[in-house]
Short mmCIF file of C-alpha atoms in Angstrom, two decimals:
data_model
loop_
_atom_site.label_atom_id
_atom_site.label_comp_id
_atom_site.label_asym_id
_atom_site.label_seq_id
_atom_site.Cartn_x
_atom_site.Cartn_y
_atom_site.Cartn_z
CA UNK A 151 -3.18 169.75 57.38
CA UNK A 152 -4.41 166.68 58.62
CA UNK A 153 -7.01 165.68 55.98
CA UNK A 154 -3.53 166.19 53.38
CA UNK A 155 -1.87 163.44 55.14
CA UNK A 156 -5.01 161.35 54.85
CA UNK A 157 -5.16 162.10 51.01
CA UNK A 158 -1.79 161.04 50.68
CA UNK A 159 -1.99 157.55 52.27
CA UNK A 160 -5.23 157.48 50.25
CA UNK A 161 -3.37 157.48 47.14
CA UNK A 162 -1.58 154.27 48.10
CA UNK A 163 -5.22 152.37 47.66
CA UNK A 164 -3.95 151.17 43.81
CA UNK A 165 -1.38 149.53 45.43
CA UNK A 166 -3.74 147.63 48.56
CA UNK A 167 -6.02 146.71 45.91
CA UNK A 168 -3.18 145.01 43.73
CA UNK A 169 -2.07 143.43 47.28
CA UNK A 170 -5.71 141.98 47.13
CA UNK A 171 -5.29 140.22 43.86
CA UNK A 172 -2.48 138.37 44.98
CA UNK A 173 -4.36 137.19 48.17
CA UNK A 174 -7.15 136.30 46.14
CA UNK A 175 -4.58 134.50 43.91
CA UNK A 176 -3.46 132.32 46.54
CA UNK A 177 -6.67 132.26 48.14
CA UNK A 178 -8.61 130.76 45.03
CA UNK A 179 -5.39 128.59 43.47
CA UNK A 180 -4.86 126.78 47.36
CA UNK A 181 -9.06 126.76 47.75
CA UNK A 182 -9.13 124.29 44.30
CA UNK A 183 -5.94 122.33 45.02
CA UNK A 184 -7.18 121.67 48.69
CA UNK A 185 -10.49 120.71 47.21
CA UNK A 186 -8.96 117.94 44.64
CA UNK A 187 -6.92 116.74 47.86
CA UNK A 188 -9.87 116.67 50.11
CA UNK A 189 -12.16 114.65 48.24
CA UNK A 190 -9.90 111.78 48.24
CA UNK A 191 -8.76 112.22 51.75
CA UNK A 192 -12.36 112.39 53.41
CA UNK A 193 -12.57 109.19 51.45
CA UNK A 194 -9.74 107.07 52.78
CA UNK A 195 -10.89 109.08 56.56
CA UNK A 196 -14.28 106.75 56.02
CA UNK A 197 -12.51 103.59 54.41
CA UNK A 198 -12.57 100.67 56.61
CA UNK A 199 -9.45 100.09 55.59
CA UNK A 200 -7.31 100.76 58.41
CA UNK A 201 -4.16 101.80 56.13
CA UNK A 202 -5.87 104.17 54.81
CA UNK A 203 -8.01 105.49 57.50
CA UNK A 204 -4.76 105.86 60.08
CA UNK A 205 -2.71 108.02 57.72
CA UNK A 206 -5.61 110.34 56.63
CA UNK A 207 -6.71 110.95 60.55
CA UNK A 208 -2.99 111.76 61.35
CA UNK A 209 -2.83 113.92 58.38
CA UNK A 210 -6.12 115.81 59.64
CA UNK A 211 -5.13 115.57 63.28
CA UNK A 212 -1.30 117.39 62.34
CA UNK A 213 -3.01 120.06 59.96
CA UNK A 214 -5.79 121.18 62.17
CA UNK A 215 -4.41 120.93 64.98
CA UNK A 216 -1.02 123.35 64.47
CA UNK A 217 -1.25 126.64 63.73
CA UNK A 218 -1.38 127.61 59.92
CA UNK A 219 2.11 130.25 60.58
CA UNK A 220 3.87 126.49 61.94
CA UNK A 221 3.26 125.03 59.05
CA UNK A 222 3.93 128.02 56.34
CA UNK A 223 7.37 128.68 58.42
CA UNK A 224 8.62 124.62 58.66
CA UNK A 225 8.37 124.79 54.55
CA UNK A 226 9.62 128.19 54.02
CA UNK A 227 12.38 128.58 56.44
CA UNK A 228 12.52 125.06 57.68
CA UNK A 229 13.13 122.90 54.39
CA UNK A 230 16.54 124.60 53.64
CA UNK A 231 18.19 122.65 56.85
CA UNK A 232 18.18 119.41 54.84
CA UNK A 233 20.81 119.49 51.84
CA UNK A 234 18.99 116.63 49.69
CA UNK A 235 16.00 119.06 49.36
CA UNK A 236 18.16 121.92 48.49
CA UNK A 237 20.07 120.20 45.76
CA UNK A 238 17.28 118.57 44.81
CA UNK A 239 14.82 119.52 41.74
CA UNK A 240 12.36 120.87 43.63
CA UNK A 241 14.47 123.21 44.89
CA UNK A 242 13.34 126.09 42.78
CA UNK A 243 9.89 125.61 43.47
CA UNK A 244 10.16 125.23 47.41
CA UNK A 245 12.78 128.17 47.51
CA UNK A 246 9.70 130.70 46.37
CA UNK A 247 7.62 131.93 49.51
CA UNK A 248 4.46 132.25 46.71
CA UNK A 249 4.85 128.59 46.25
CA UNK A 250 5.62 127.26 49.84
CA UNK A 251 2.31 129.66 50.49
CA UNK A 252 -0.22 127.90 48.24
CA UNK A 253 1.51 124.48 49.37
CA UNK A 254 0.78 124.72 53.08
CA UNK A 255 -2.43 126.42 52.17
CA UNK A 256 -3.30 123.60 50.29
CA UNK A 257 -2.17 121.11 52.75
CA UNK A 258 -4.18 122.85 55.48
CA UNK A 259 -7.36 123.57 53.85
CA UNK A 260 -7.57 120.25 52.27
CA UNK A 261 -7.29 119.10 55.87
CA UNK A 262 -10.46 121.08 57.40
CA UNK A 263 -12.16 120.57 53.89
CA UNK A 264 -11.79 117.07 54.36
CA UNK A 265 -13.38 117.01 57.93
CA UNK A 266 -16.04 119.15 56.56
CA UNK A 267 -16.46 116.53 53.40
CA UNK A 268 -16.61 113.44 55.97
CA UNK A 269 -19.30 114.62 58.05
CA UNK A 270 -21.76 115.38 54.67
CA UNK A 271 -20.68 112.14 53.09
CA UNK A 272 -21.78 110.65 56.59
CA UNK A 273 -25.24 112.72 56.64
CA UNK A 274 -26.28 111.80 53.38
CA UNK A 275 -29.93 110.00 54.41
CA UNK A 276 -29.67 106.38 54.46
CA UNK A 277 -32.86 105.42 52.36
CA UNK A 278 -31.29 107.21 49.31
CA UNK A 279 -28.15 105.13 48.89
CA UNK A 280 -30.79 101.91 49.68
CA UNK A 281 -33.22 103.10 46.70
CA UNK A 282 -30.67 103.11 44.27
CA UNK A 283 -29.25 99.95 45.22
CA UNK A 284 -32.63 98.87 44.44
CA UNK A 285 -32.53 100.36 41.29
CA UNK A 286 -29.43 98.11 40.45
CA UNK A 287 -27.38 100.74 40.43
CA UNK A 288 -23.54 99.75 41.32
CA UNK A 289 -21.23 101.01 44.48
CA UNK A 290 -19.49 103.31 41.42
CA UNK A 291 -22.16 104.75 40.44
CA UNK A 292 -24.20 105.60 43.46
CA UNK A 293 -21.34 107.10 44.51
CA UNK A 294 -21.45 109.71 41.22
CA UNK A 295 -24.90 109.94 40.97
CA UNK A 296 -26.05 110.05 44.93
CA UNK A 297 -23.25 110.42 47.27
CA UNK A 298 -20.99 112.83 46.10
CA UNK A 299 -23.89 115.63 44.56
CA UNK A 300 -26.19 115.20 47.60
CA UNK A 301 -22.77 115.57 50.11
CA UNK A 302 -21.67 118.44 47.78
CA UNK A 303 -24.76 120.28 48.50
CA UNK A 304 -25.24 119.38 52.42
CA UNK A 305 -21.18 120.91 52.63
CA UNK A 306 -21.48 124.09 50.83
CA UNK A 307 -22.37 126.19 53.72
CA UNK A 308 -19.62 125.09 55.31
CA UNK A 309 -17.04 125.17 52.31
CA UNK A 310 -18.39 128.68 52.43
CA UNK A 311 -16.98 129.32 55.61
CA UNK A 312 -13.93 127.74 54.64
CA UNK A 313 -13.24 129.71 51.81
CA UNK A 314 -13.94 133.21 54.31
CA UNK A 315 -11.38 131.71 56.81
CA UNK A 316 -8.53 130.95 54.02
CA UNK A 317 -9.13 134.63 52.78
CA UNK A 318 -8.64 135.82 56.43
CA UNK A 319 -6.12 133.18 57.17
CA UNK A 320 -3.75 134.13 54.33
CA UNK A 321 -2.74 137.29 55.49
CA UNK A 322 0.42 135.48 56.90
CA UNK A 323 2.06 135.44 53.52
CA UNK A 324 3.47 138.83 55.00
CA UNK A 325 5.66 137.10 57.30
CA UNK A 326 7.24 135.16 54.49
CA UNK A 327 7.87 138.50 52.31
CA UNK A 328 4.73 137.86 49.86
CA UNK A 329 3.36 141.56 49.19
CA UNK A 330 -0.53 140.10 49.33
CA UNK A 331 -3.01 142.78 50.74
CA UNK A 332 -1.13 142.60 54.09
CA UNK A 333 2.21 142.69 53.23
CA UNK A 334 1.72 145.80 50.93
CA UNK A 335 -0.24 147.73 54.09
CA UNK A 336 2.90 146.80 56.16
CA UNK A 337 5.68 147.90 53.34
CA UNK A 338 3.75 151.23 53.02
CA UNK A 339 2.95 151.74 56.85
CA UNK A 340 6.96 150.94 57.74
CA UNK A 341 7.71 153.89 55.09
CA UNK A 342 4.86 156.58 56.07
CA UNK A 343 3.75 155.41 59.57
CA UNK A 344 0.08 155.91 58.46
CA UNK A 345 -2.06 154.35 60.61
CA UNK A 346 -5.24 154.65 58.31
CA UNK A 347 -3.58 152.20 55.72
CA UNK A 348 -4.36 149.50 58.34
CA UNK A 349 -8.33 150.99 58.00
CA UNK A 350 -7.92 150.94 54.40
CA UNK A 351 -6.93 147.52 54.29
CA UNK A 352 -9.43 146.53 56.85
CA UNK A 353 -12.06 148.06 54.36
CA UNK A 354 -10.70 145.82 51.44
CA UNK A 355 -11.06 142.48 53.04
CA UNK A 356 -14.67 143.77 54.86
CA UNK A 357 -15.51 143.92 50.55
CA UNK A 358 -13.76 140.80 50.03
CA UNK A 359 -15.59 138.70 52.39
CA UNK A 360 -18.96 140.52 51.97
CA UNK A 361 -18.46 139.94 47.89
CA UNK A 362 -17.35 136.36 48.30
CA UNK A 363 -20.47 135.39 50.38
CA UNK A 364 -22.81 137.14 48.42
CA UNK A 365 -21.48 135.04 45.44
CA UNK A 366 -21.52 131.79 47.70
CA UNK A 367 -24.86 132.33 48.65
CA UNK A 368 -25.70 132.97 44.92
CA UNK A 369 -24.31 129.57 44.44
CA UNK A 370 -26.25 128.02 47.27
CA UNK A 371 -29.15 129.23 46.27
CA UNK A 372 -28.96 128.17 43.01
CA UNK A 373 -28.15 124.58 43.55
CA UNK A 374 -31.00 124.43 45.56
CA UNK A 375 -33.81 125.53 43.46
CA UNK A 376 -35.54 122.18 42.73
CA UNK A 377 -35.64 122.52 46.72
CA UNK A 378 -38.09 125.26 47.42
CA UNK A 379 -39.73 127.66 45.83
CA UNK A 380 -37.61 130.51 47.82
CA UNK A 381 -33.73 130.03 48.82
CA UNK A 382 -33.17 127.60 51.05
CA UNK A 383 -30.42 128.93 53.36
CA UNK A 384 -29.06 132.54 53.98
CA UNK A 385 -26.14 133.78 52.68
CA UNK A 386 -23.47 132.36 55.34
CA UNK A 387 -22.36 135.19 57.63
CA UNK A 388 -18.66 135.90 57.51
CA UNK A 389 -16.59 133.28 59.43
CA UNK A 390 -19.85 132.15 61.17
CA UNK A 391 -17.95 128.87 62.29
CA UNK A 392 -14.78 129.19 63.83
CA UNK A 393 -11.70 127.42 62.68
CA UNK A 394 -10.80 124.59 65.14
CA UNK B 229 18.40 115.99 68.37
CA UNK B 230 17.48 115.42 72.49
CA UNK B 231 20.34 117.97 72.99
CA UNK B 232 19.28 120.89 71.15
CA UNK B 233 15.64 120.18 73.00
CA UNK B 234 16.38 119.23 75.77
CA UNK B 235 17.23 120.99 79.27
CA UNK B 236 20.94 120.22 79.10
CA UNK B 237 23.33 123.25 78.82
CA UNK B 238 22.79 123.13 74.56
CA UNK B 239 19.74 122.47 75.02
CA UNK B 240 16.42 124.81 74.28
CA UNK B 241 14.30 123.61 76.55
CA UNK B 242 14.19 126.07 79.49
CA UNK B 243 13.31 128.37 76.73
CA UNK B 244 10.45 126.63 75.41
CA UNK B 245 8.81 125.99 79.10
CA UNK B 246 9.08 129.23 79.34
CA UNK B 247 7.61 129.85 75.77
CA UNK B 248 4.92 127.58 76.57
CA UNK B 249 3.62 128.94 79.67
CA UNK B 250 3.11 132.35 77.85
CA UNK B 251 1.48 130.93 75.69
CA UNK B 252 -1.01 129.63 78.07
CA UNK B 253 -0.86 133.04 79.81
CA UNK B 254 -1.82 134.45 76.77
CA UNK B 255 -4.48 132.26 75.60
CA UNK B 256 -6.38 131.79 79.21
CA UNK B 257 -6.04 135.39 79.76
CA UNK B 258 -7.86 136.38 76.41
CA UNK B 259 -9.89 133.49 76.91
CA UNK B 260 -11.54 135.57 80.22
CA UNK B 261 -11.72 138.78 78.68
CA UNK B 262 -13.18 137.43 75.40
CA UNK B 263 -15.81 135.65 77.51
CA UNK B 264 -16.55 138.61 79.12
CA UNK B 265 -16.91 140.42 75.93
CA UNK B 266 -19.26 137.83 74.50
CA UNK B 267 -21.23 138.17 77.28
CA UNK B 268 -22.00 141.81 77.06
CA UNK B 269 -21.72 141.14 72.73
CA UNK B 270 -24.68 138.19 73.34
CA UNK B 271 -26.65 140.67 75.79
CA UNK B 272 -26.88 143.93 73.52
CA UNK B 273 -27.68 141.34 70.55
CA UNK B 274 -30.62 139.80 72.58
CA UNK B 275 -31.29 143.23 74.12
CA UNK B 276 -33.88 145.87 73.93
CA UNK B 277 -32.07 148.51 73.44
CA UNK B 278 -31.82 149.61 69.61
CA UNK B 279 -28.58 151.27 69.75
CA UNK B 280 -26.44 148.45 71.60
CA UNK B 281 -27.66 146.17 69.15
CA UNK B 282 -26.67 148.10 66.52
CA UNK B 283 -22.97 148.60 68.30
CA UNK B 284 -22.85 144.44 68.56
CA UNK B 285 -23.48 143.90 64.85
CA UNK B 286 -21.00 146.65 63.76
CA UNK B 287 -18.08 144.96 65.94
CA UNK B 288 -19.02 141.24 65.24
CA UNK B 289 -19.53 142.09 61.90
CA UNK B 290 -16.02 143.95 61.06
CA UNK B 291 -13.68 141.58 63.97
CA UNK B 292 -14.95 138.26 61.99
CA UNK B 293 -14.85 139.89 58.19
CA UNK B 294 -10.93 140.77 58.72
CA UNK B 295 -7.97 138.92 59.14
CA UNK B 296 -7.09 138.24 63.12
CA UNK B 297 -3.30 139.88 61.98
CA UNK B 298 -4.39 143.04 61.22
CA UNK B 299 -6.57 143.16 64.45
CA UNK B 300 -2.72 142.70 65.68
CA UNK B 301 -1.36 145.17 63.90
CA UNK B 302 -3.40 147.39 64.51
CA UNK B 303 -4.01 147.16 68.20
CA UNK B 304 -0.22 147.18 68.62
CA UNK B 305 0.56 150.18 66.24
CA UNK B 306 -2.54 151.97 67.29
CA UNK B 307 -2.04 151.64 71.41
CA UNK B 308 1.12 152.95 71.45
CA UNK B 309 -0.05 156.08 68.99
CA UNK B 310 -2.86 156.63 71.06
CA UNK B 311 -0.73 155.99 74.57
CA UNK B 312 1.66 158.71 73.05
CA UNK B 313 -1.05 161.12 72.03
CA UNK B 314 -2.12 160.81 75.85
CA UNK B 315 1.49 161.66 77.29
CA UNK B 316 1.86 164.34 75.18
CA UNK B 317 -1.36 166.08 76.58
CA UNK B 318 -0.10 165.40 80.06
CA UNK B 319 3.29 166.96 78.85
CA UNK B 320 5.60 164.00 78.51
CA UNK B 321 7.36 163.88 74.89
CA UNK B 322 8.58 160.69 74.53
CA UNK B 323 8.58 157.57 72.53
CA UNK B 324 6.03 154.97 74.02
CA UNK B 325 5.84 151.30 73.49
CA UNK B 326 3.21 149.06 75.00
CA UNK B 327 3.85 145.67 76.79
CA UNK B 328 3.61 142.95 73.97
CA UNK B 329 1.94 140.88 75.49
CA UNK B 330 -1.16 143.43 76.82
CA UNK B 331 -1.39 144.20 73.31
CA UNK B 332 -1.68 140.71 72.21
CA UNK B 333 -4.19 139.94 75.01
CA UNK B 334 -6.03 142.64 73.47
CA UNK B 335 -6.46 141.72 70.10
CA UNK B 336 -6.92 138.46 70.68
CA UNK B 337 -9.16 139.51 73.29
CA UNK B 338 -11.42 141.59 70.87
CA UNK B 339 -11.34 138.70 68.26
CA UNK B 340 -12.43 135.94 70.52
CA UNK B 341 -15.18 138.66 71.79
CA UNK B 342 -16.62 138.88 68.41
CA UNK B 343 -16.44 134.96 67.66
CA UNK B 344 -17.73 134.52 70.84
CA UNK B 345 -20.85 136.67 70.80
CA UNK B 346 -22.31 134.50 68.22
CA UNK B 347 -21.74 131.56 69.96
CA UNK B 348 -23.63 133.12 73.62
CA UNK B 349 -26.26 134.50 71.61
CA UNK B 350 -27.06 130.81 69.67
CA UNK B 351 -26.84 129.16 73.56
CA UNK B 352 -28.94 131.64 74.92
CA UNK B 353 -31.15 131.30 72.55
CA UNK B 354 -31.75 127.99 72.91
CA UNK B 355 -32.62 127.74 76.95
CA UNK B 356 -36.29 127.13 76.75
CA UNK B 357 -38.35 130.07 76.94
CA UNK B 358 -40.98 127.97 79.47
CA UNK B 359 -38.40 127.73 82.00
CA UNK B 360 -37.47 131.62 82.23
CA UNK B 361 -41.56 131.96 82.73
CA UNK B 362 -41.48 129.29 85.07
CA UNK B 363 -38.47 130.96 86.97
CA UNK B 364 -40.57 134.23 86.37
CA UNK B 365 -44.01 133.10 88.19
CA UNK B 366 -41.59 131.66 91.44
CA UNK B 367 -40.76 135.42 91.44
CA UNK B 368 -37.06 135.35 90.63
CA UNK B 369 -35.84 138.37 89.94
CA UNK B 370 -34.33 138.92 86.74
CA UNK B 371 -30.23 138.67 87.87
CA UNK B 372 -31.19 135.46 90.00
CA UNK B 373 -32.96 134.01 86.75
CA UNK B 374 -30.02 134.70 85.13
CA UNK B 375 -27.49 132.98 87.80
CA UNK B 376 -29.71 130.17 88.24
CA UNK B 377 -31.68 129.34 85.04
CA UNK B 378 -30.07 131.25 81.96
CA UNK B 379 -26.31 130.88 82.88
CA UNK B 380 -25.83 127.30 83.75
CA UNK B 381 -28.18 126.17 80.80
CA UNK B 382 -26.38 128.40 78.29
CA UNK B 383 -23.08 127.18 79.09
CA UNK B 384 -24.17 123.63 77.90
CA UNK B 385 -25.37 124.77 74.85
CA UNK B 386 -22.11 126.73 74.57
CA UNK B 387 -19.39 124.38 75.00
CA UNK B 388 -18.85 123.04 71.64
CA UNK B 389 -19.10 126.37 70.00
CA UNK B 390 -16.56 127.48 72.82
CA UNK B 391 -14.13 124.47 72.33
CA UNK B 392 -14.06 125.44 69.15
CA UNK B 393 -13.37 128.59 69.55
CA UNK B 394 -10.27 128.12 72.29
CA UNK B 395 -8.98 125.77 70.01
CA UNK B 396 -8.50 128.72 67.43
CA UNK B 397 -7.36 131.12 70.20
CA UNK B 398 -4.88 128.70 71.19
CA UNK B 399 -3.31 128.43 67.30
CA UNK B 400 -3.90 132.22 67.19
CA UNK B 401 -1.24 133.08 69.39
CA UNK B 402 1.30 131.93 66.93
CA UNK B 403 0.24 135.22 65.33
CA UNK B 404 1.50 137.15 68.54
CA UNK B 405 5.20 136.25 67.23
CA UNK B 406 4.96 139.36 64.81
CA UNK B 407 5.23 141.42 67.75
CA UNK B 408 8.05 139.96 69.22
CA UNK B 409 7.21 138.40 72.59
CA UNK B 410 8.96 135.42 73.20
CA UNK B 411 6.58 132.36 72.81
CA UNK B 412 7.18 129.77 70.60
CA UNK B 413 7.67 130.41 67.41
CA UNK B 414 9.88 133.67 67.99
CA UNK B 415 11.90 131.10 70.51
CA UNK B 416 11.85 128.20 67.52
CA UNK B 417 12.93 131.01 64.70
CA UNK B 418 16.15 132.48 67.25
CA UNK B 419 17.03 128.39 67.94
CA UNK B 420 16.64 127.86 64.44
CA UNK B 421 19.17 130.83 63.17
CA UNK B 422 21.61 129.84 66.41
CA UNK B 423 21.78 126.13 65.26
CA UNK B 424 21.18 126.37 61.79
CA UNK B 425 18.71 124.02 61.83
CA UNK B 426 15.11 125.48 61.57
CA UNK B 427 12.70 122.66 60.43
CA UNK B 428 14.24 120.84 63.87
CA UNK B 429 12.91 123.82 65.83
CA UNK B 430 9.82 124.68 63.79
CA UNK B 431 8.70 121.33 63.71
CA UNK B 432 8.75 121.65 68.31
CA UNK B 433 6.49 124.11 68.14
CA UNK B 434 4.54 122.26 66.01
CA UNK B 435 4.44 119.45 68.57
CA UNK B 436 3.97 121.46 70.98
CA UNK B 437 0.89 122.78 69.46
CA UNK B 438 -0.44 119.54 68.86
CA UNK B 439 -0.06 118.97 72.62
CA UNK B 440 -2.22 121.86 73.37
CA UNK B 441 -4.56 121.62 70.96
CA UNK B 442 -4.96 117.65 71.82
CA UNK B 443 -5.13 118.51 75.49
CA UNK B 444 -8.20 120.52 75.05
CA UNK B 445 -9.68 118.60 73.10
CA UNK B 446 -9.23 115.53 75.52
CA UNK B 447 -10.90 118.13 78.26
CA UNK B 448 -13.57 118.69 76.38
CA UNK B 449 -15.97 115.90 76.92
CA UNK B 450 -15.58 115.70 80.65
CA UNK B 451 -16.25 119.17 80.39
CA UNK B 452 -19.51 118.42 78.47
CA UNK B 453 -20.47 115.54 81.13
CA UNK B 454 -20.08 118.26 83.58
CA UNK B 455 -22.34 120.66 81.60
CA UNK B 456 -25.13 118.14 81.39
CA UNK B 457 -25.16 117.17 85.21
CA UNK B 458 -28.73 117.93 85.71
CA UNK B 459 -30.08 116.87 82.72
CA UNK B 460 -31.94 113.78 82.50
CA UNK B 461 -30.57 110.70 80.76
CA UNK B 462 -32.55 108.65 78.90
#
């Protein structure tokens, strides 16, 4: 009589594993957005520039150091306080939790990606930006050529670990009504009080994580064969570096 | 605004202090009993014994692959299921619901254990092996070597990894709001709905994140110097 119950919540998978597209949905649109955001931030973070260092540390310094659920719940619930935003023409946009979920998403990844971004843009050796000066080659262009591929490739362990930490990260959406992977477990635990669904889920992000690194590591490997003759580094290992 | 924060008869802010402290209730409590679990994660890692091992990559390997909510979830759906199970065997038939915030000490506890493990096992790792020979041949015995040499070494090796990991227990509590204990954000979301004005109350507990998280962060390289006492300086 027991294993029947079991089948039953069992044939609620179909619907997890639709909850797992949308997480992946947010997951990959915020990932990209944050990127394009990053860049540009980790940038003006090693500017000498002092306007546009300031701004970019306290834009790193709020994001990281506040608690993703703070951030998702000030735009969600927060931003309907102030009358000029809700008669304004953003209003439909903001008023959608899927949108106020990729926003913050994309404001906080961008935020650790840019950390991550400024220390490989710092750690790119020395001696390589001085040999193409000596090439001739201008500030632009050592920046295309040198900088940016050589810091690309000394961050993608760690934009690895990024990526498994948004995945985990984004299970909050169910506080805000999104039915992500999450959400869906809760909707269909609150109606059948199945505790296995939480398993199930459990299960589906163990896949998600394991697939996702496999692919990064794929990634890794191949943007390091004129490295070695074997792969350089081993696929990362799920949330290896904690989020601080 | 001062009002609605403040400690006035309007104000919020009794509510918040007392927000606050559970919060640091709640992370320094899971903060020892992760430790402790790291401890005994990083020892049947670096063990001999086949079998612990084995145990230690199944749970760091599932905690850190899932999202820290559902840990929540189900540690606070699952004790009370299992707490019931237990009264009905002793003959009680009642509805049981655990103490929010043992529940949340739990799973935080068993997520910072996982994080944790990795972290010990890298820092033990790194003591130089000479030195445990060393200890060896003055005829330490094997828990002195550890309380003298091992320990105190580690720990330097661990604090970054460590501060690292507080600083996500501390934002991880946020998550405990889902089971309704009263720390900040539930506090910020009922002040919000009573005034009508919840970006004024969400954006407090942001601040008073920041405080905690900048706090730590500010303890952190004393913490270090204190660490790296006996090493030499060059």
């Amino acid at each position: 009589m027991e294993w029947s119950l079991y089948l039953e919540s069992l044939q609620k998978f179909p619907d997890l594993v639709r909850g797992a597209g949308l997480t992946l949905e947010l997951v990959f649109i915020s990932l990209v957005l944050g990127f394009l955001l990053a860049v540009p931030v980790a940038l003006a973070r090693l500017s000498p520039n002092p306007l546009l260092r300031y701004p970019a540390s306290a834009y790193t310094f709020f994001f990281r150091g506040t608690p993703l659920l703070v951030q998702i719940y000030l735009l969600y619930y927060g931003l309907g306080q102030f009358p000029w935003v809700t008669n304004g023409i953003l209003w439909p946009v903001l008023r959608e939790a899927f949108w106020c979920a990729i926003i913050s998403f994309t404001l906080n990844t961008a935020a650790y990606q840019a950390e991550l971004l400024r220390g490989a843009i710092a750690a790119v050796p020395h001696g390589e930006i001085e040999a193409a000066r000596a090439c001739g080659m201008n500030k632009f262009l050592i920046f295309r050529r040198i900088t940016i591929p050589r810091a690309l490739r000394l961050a993608l362990p760690a934009l690895g670990n990024e990526m498994i930490l948004m995945l985990k990260s984004s299970a909050i959406v169910s506080t805000i009504t999104l039915m992500d992977l999450m959400g869906t477990t809760r909707t269909i635990y609150a109606r059948s009080l199945a505790l296995e669904l939480f398993f199930y889920a459990g299960v589906i992000y163990l896949v998600l994580t394991f697939v996702l690194t496999r692919l990064w590591g794929m990634l890794e490997w191949r943007l390091s064969r004129h490295l070695a003759l074997q792969p350089m580094s081993r696929p990362a290992v799920p949330g290896e570096v904690a989020r601080a | 605004m001062l009002d609605l924060i403040g400690f006035g008869k309007t104000g919020w802010g009794n509510q918040y202090a007392a927000a606050l402290l559970l919060v640091i209730e709640l992370a320094v409590t899971s903060f020892g009993f992760g430790f402790v679990l790291g401890l005994l994660g990083a020892w049947a890692k670096l063990g001999h014994s086949r079998a612990a091992r084995r145990l230690a990559d199944v749970y760091t390997t599932i905690i850190r692959g899932v999202p820290e909510l559902l840990v929540i979830w189900i540690v606070f759906f699952g004790s009370s299921i299992a707490l019931q199970k237990i009264f009905a065997l002793l003959g009680h038939d009642e509805y049981v619901e655990v103490d929010a915030f043992w529940s949340g000490v739990f799973a935080l506890s068993i997520v910072f254990g996982a994080f944790s493990t990795e972290v010990l096992r890298g820092a033990f790792l790194a003591v130089p092996k000479g030195q445990i020979e060393a200890a060896k041949a003055c005829g330490m015995s094997k828990v002195l070597i550890f309380r003298r040499i091992q320990f105190p070494q580690m720990v330097r090796f661990a604090i970054p990894g460590l501060s690292n990991l507080w600083l996500s227990l501390l934002k991880d509590t946020s998550l405990i709001s889902v089971v309704a204990l009263d720390e900040i954000i539930r506090v910020s979301r009922i002040a919000g709905e009573a005034t009508h004005q919840p970006f004024t109350f969400y954006f407090a507990a942001a601040v008073l994140y920041l405080g905690l998280t900048t706090v730590s962060t500010a303890i952190q390289r004393p913490l270090e110097r204190w660490a790296d006492r006996g090493v030499r300086r060059v």
